[in-house]
mmCIF file of C-alpha atoms in Angstrom:
data_model
loop_
_atom_site.group_PDB
_atom_site.id
_atom_site.type_symbol
_atom_site.label_atom_id
_atom_site.label_comp_id
_atom_site.label_asym_id
_atom_site.label_seq_id
_atom_site.Cartn_x
_atom_site.Cartn_y
_atom_site.Cartn_z
ATOM 1 C CA UNK A 1 82.024 -105.068 -21.744
ATOM 2 C CA UNK A 2 84.008 -108.276 -21.603
ATOM 3 C CA UNK A 3 87.254 -108.596 -19.675
ATOM 4 C CA UNK A 4 89.201 -109.445 -22.829
ATOM 5 C CA UNK A 5 87.929 -106.307 -24.525
ATOM 6 C CA UNK A 6 88.907 -104.187 -21.518
ATOM 7 C CA UNK A 7 92.367 -105.751 -21.565
ATOM 8 C CA UNK A 8 92.749 -104.942 -25.268
ATOM 9 C CA UNK A 9 91.792 -101.317 -24.660
ATOM 10 C CA UNK A 10 94.305 -101.109 -21.822
ATOM 11 C CA UNK A 11 97.108 -102.554 -23.938
ATOM 12 C CA UNK A 12 96.451 -100.166 -26.840
ATOM 13 C CA UNK A 13 96.053 -97.066 -24.659
ATOM 14 C CA UNK A 14 99.774 -96.085 -24.778
ATOM 15 C CA UNK A 15 99.790 -96.462 -28.568
ATOM 16 C CA UNK A 16 96.746 -94.221 -28.921
ATOM 17 C CA UNK A 17 98.317 -91.621 -26.656
ATOM 18 C CA UNK A 18 101.520 -91.655 -28.690
ATOM 19 C CA UNK A 19 99.551 -91.321 -31.911
ATOM 20 C CA UNK A 20 97.580 -88.383 -30.517
ATOM 21 C CA UNK A 21 100.794 -86.675 -29.430
ATOM 22 C CA UNK A 22 102.343 -87.260 -32.845
ATOM 23 C CA UNK A 23 99.353 -85.754 -34.644
ATOM 24 C CA UNK A 24 99.269 -82.807 -32.244
ATOM 25 C CA UNK A 25 102.940 -81.862 -32.605
ATOM 26 C CA UNK A 26 102.898 -82.490 -36.357
ATOM 27 C CA UNK A 27 99.967 -80.173 -37.022
ATOM 28 C CA UNK A 28 100.898 -77.463 -34.511
ATOM 29 C CA UNK A 29 104.678 -77.400 -35.012
ATOM 30 C CA UNK A 30 105.878 -79.520 -37.926
ATOM 31 C CA UNK A 31 103.453 -78.369 -40.623
ATOM 32 C CA UNK A 32 103.807 -74.610 -39.930
ATOM 33 C CA UNK A 33 107.609 -74.781 -39.914
ATOM 34 C CA UNK A 34 107.648 -76.954 -43.032
ATOM 35 C CA UNK A 35 105.259 -74.595 -44.825
ATOM 36 C CA UNK A 36 107.410 -71.543 -44.115
ATOM 37 C CA UNK A 37 110.590 -73.431 -45.046
ATOM 38 C CA UNK A 38 109.146 -74.478 -48.413
ATOM 39 C CA UNK A 39 107.967 -70.944 -49.158
ATOM 40 C CA UNK A 40 111.398 -69.531 -48.320
ATOM 41 C CA UNK A 41 113.128 -72.165 -50.467
ATOM 42 C CA UNK A 42 110.818 -71.489 -53.394
ATOM 43 C CA UNK A 43 111.373 -67.744 -53.127
ATOM 44 C CA UNK A 44 115.142 -67.675 -52.620
ATOM 45 C CA UNK A 45 116.543 -70.756 -54.368
ATOM 46 C CA UNK A 46 117.152 -70.986 -58.115
ATOM 47 C CA UNK A 47 114.787 -73.768 -59.159
ATOM 48 C CA UNK A 48 113.179 -74.895 -62.367
ATOM 49 C CA UNK A 49 109.560 -74.064 -63.110
ATOM 50 C CA UNK A 50 108.426 -77.632 -62.487
ATOM 51 C CA UNK A 51 110.244 -77.810 -59.149
ATOM 52 C CA UNK A 52 108.801 -74.461 -58.071
ATOM 53 C CA UNK A 53 105.312 -75.640 -58.978
ATOM 54 C CA UNK A 54 105.861 -78.828 -56.966
ATOM 55 C CA UNK A 55 107.058 -76.884 -53.917
ATOM 56 C CA UNK A 56 104.020 -74.623 -54.208
ATOM 57 C CA UNK A 57 101.692 -77.629 -54.085
ATOM 58 C CA UNK A 58 103.471 -79.056 -51.038
ATOM 59 C CA UNK A 59 103.436 -75.692 -49.265
ATOM 60 C CA UNK A 60 99.674 -75.386 -49.822
ATOM 61 C CA UNK A 61 99.201 -78.896 -48.435
ATOM 62 C CA UNK A 62 101.252 -78.150 -45.315
ATOM 63 C CA UNK A 63 99.421 -74.862 -44.794
ATOM 64 C CA UNK A 64 96.085 -76.690 -44.961
ATOM 65 C CA UNK A 65 97.210 -78.997 -42.125
ATOM 66 C CA UNK A 66 98.782 -76.248 -39.977
ATOM 67 C CA UNK A 67 96.790 -75.695 -36.788
ATOM 68 C CA UNK A 68 99.013 -73.394 -34.706
ATOM 69 C CA UNK A 69 96.570 -70.495 -35.072
ATOM 70 C CA UNK A 70 93.695 -72.834 -34.189
ATOM 71 C CA UNK A 71 95.552 -73.871 -31.030
ATOM 72 C CA UNK A 72 95.969 -70.226 -30.010
ATOM 73 C CA UNK A 73 92.245 -69.574 -30.480
ATOM 74 C CA UNK A 74 91.358 -72.722 -28.507
ATOM 75 C CA UNK A 75 93.584 -71.700 -25.590
ATOM 76 C CA UNK A 76 92.041 -68.244 -25.338
ATOM 77 C CA UNK A 77 88.539 -69.652 -25.680
ATOM 78 C CA UNK A 78 89.122 -72.361 -23.072
ATOM 79 C CA UNK A 79 90.212 -69.746 -20.541
ATOM 80 C CA UNK A 80 86.787 -68.144 -20.926
ATOM 81 C CA UNK A 81 84.528 -71.190 -21.147
ATOM 82 C CA UNK A 82 86.246 -74.109 -19.415
ATOM 83 C CA UNK A 83 84.914 -73.196 -15.973
ATOM 84 C CA UNK A 84 81.378 -72.777 -17.298
ATOM 85 C CA UNK A 85 81.598 -76.128 -19.089
ATOM 86 C CA UNK A 86 82.614 -78.102 -15.984
ATOM 87 C CA UNK A 87 80.099 -76.205 -13.887
ATOM 88 C CA UNK A 88 77.349 -77.265 -16.279
ATOM 89 C CA UNK A 89 78.486 -80.903 -16.137
ATOM 90 C CA UNK A 90 79.217 -81.309 -12.419
ATOM 91 C CA UNK A 91 76.953 -78.864 -10.596
ATOM 92 C CA UNK A 92 74.023 -81.323 -10.336
ATOM 93 C CA UNK A 93 76.309 -83.947 -8.760
ATOM 94 C CA UNK A 94 78.111 -81.482 -6.508
ATOM 95 C CA UNK A 95 75.025 -79.844 -5.062
ATOM 96 C CA UNK A 96 74.557 -82.359 -2.178
ATOM 97 C CA UNK A 97 78.232 -81.983 -1.256
ATOM 98 C CA UNK A 98 78.021 -78.207 -1.515
ATOM 99 C CA UNK A 99 75.133 -78.221 0.973
ATOM 100 C CA UNK A 100 77.265 -80.111 3.499
ATOM 101 C CA UNK A 101 80.216 -77.805 2.921
ATOM 102 C CA UNK A 102 78.089 -74.709 3.480
ATOM 103 C CA UNK A 103 76.661 -76.181 6.672
ATOM 104 C CA UNK A 104 79.801 -77.498 8.347
ATOM 105 C CA UNK A 105 82.806 -75.841 6.658
ATOM 106 C CA UNK A 106 81.562 -72.403 5.657
ATOM 107 C CA UNK A 107 83.903 -70.693 8.145
ATOM 108 C CA UNK A 108 86.928 -72.654 6.914
ATOM 109 C CA UNK A 109 86.448 -72.428 3.152
ATOM 110 C CA UNK A 110 86.440 -69.232 1.159
ATOM 111 C CA UNK A 111 84.183 -70.880 -1.408
ATOM 112 C CA UNK A 112 82.234 -73.903 -0.163
ATOM 113 C CA UNK A 113 82.131 -75.868 -3.381
ATOM 114 C CA UNK A 114 83.256 -79.388 -4.135
ATOM 115 C CA UNK A 115 84.785 -78.292 -7.442
ATOM 116 C CA UNK A 116 85.813 -74.871 -8.706
ATOM 117 C CA UNK A 117 87.784 -74.401 -11.924
ATOM 118 C CA UNK A 118 89.405 -71.189 -13.101
ATOM 119 C CA UNK A 119 91.383 -71.421 -16.322
ATOM 120 C CA UNK A 120 94.016 -68.758 -16.954
ATOM 121 C CA UNK A 121 96.352 -67.987 -19.835
ATOM 122 C CA UNK A 122 100.087 -67.829 -19.260
ATOM 123 C CA UNK A 123 102.767 -65.888 -21.134
ATOM 124 C CA UNK A 124 103.297 -68.812 -23.501
ATOM 125 C CA UNK A 125 99.771 -68.423 -24.850
ATOM 126 C CA UNK A 126 100.439 -64.847 -25.925
ATOM 127 C CA UNK A 127 103.785 -65.842 -27.446
ATOM 128 C CA UNK A 128 102.047 -68.600 -29.411
ATOM 129 C CA UNK A 129 99.325 -66.215 -30.600
ATOM 130 C CA UNK A 130 101.878 -63.621 -31.728
ATOM 131 C CA UNK A 131 103.987 -66.242 -33.518
ATOM 132 C CA UNK A 132 100.908 -67.674 -35.232
ATOM 133 C CA UNK A 133 99.773 -64.236 -36.399
ATOM 134 C CA UNK A 134 103.216 -63.226 -37.707
ATOM 135 C CA UNK A 135 103.907 -66.545 -39.434
ATOM 136 C CA UNK A 136 100.464 -66.661 -41.043
ATOM 137 C CA UNK A 137 100.670 -63.073 -42.289
ATOM 138 C CA UNK A 138 104.216 -63.489 -43.634
ATOM 139 C CA UNK A 139 103.468 -66.843 -45.232
ATOM 140 C CA UNK A 140 100.291 -65.655 -46.920
ATOM 141 C CA UNK A 141 102.032 -62.535 -48.209
ATOM 142 C CA UNK A 142 104.807 -64.662 -49.735
ATOM 143 C CA UNK A 143 102.267 -67.094 -51.140
ATOM 144 C CA UNK A 144 100.142 -64.413 -52.817
ATOM 145 C CA UNK A 145 103.184 -62.596 -54.204
ATOM 146 C CA UNK A 146 104.449 -65.819 -55.774
ATOM 147 C CA UNK A 147 101.027 -66.441 -57.295
ATOM 148 C CA UNK A 148 101.012 -62.958 -58.821
ATOM 149 C CA UNK A 149 104.532 -63.476 -60.165
ATOM 150 C CA UNK A 150 103.589 -66.829 -61.684
ATOM 151 C CA UNK A 151 100.475 -65.343 -63.285
ATOM 152 C CA UNK A 152 102.486 -62.446 -64.751
ATOM 153 C CA UNK A 153 105.136 -64.713 -66.291
ATOM 154 C CA UNK A 154 102.714 -67.173 -67.914
ATOM 155 C CA UNK A 155 102.119 -66.534 -71.638
ATOM 156 C CA UNK A 156 98.612 -65.464 -72.613
ATOM 157 C CA UNK A 157 96.891 -67.576 -75.266
ATOM 158 C CA UNK A 158 94.793 -65.683 -77.844
ATOM 159 C CA UNK A 159 92.515 -68.621 -78.435
ATOM 160 C CA UNK A 160 88.718 -68.555 -78.011
ATOM 161 C CA UNK A 161 88.764 -71.826 -76.109
ATOM 162 C CA UNK A 162 91.662 -70.757 -73.859
ATOM 163 C CA UNK A 163 94.604 -73.083 -74.339
ATOM 164 C CA UNK A 164 96.333 -74.534 -71.331
ATOM 165 C CA UNK A 165 99.358 -72.565 -70.047
ATOM 166 C CA UNK A 166 101.798 -75.259 -71.122
ATOM 167 C CA UNK A 167 100.389 -75.140 -74.689
ATOM 168 C CA UNK A 168 100.025 -71.378 -74.896
ATOM 169 C CA UNK A 169 103.690 -70.805 -75.740
ATOM 170 C CA UNK A 170 103.364 -73.026 -78.839
ATOM 171 C CA UNK A 171 100.349 -71.172 -80.195
ATOM 172 C CA UNK A 172 100.587 -67.965 -82.212
ATOM 173 C CA UNK A 173 97.406 -65.999 -83.014
ATOM 174 C CA UNK A 174 96.424 -65.555 -86.686
ATOM 175 C CA UNK A 175 97.255 -62.182 -88.284
ATOM 176 C CA UNK A 176 94.619 -59.498 -88.537
ATOM 177 C CA UNK A 177 93.021 -59.603 -92.044
ATOM 178 C CA UNK A 178 92.977 -55.777 -92.157
ATOM 179 C CA UNK A 179 96.693 -55.414 -91.435
ATOM 180 C CA UNK A 180 99.431 -55.362 -94.088
ATOM 181 C CA UNK A 181 100.764 -58.685 -92.851
ATOM 182 C CA UNK A 182 97.345 -60.250 -93.165
ATOM 183 C CA UNK A 183 96.814 -58.929 -96.704
ATOM 184 C CA UNK A 184 100.246 -60.149 -97.796
ATOM 185 C CA UNK A 185 99.653 -63.576 -96.251
ATOM 186 C CA UNK A 186 96.287 -63.890 -97.946
ATOM 187 C CA UNK A 187 97.831 -62.989 -101.324
ATOM 188 C CA UNK A 188 100.617 -65.512 -100.836
ATOM 189 C CA UNK A 189 98.266 -68.299 -99.821
ATOM 190 C CA UNK A 190 95.940 -67.729 -102.790
ATOM 191 C CA UNK A 191 96.695 -70.433 -105.381
ATOM 192 C CA UNK A 192 96.545 -69.716 -109.169
ATOM 193 C CA UNK A 193 93.334 -70.670 -110.937
ATOM 194 C CA UNK A 194 93.393 -74.247 -112.112
ATOM 195 C CA UNK A 195 92.481 -75.317 -115.643
ATOM 196 C CA UNK A 196 88.979 -76.525 -116.253
ATOM 197 C CA UNK A 197 88.642 -80.239 -115.840
ATOM 198 C CA UNK A 198 87.675 -82.129 -119.005
ATOM 199 C CA UNK A 199 84.073 -83.139 -119.260
ATOM 200 C CA UNK A 200 83.292 -86.766 -118.656
ATOM 201 C CA UNK A 201 82.253 -88.735 -121.730
ATOM 202 C CA UNK A 202 78.914 -90.352 -121.211
ATOM 203 C CA UNK A 203 78.125 -93.683 -122.848
ATOM 204 C CA UNK A 204 76.645 -93.258 -126.349
ATOM 205 C CA UNK A 205 78.314 -89.865 -126.977
#
C-alpha cells in the first residue's frame, strides 16, 4: 500500500467514524422514537385521509429502519459468544506465551493466559431490552388497529374486476333484475317499437 493511500485513509478515518456513529444513533434511537411519534400523531390528531395515509407510509419506513430490538439481541448474544470468538482467533498465537506463563508465573496468576475475555451485561442492557419489547408491542398494536380501522371505513366495490378504493365510492352496483327496482328500470329503459324502415328501391324497379 502506498504512503499516499495510507495518508488518505488516515485523513478520512474521523469522517468514517462520525458517519458510523450517525447511522448507529439514527437507527437505534432516532427511527424508533420517530416511528412512535408518527403513530401517536396519526392516532390522536385530526388529519385528512391523505395526510393520515402519508403518515402511515412514513411510520412503516421508520419502523423498517429501527434497530433497537436488534441491538438488544446483539448485546445479549455477545455476552455469550464474544469470549469464544476471541479465543478461537487468538488461542493459536497465545499458546507459546501461555506455556511461559504456566512455567514461570503459575503461582502469581490465577489464570495463566495471555488473553482472557469475559463479556457481561449491565443493567442498561436489560433496560434497553424492556424498552424495545414495550415499544415494539405498543407500536405494532397501534399499527394493526389503524389498518383494521382503515379497512373497515373503505367502501366496498361490487365490481367483478375490483375497482380501486378511490374509485369505489363513485361506482354503484346495477340493480338485481329479479327485484322490483330492476323490473321497473327495465320497463323504463325499454324504448317503443320503431316503425319499419322503407325498403330500398333497387335500380330497374
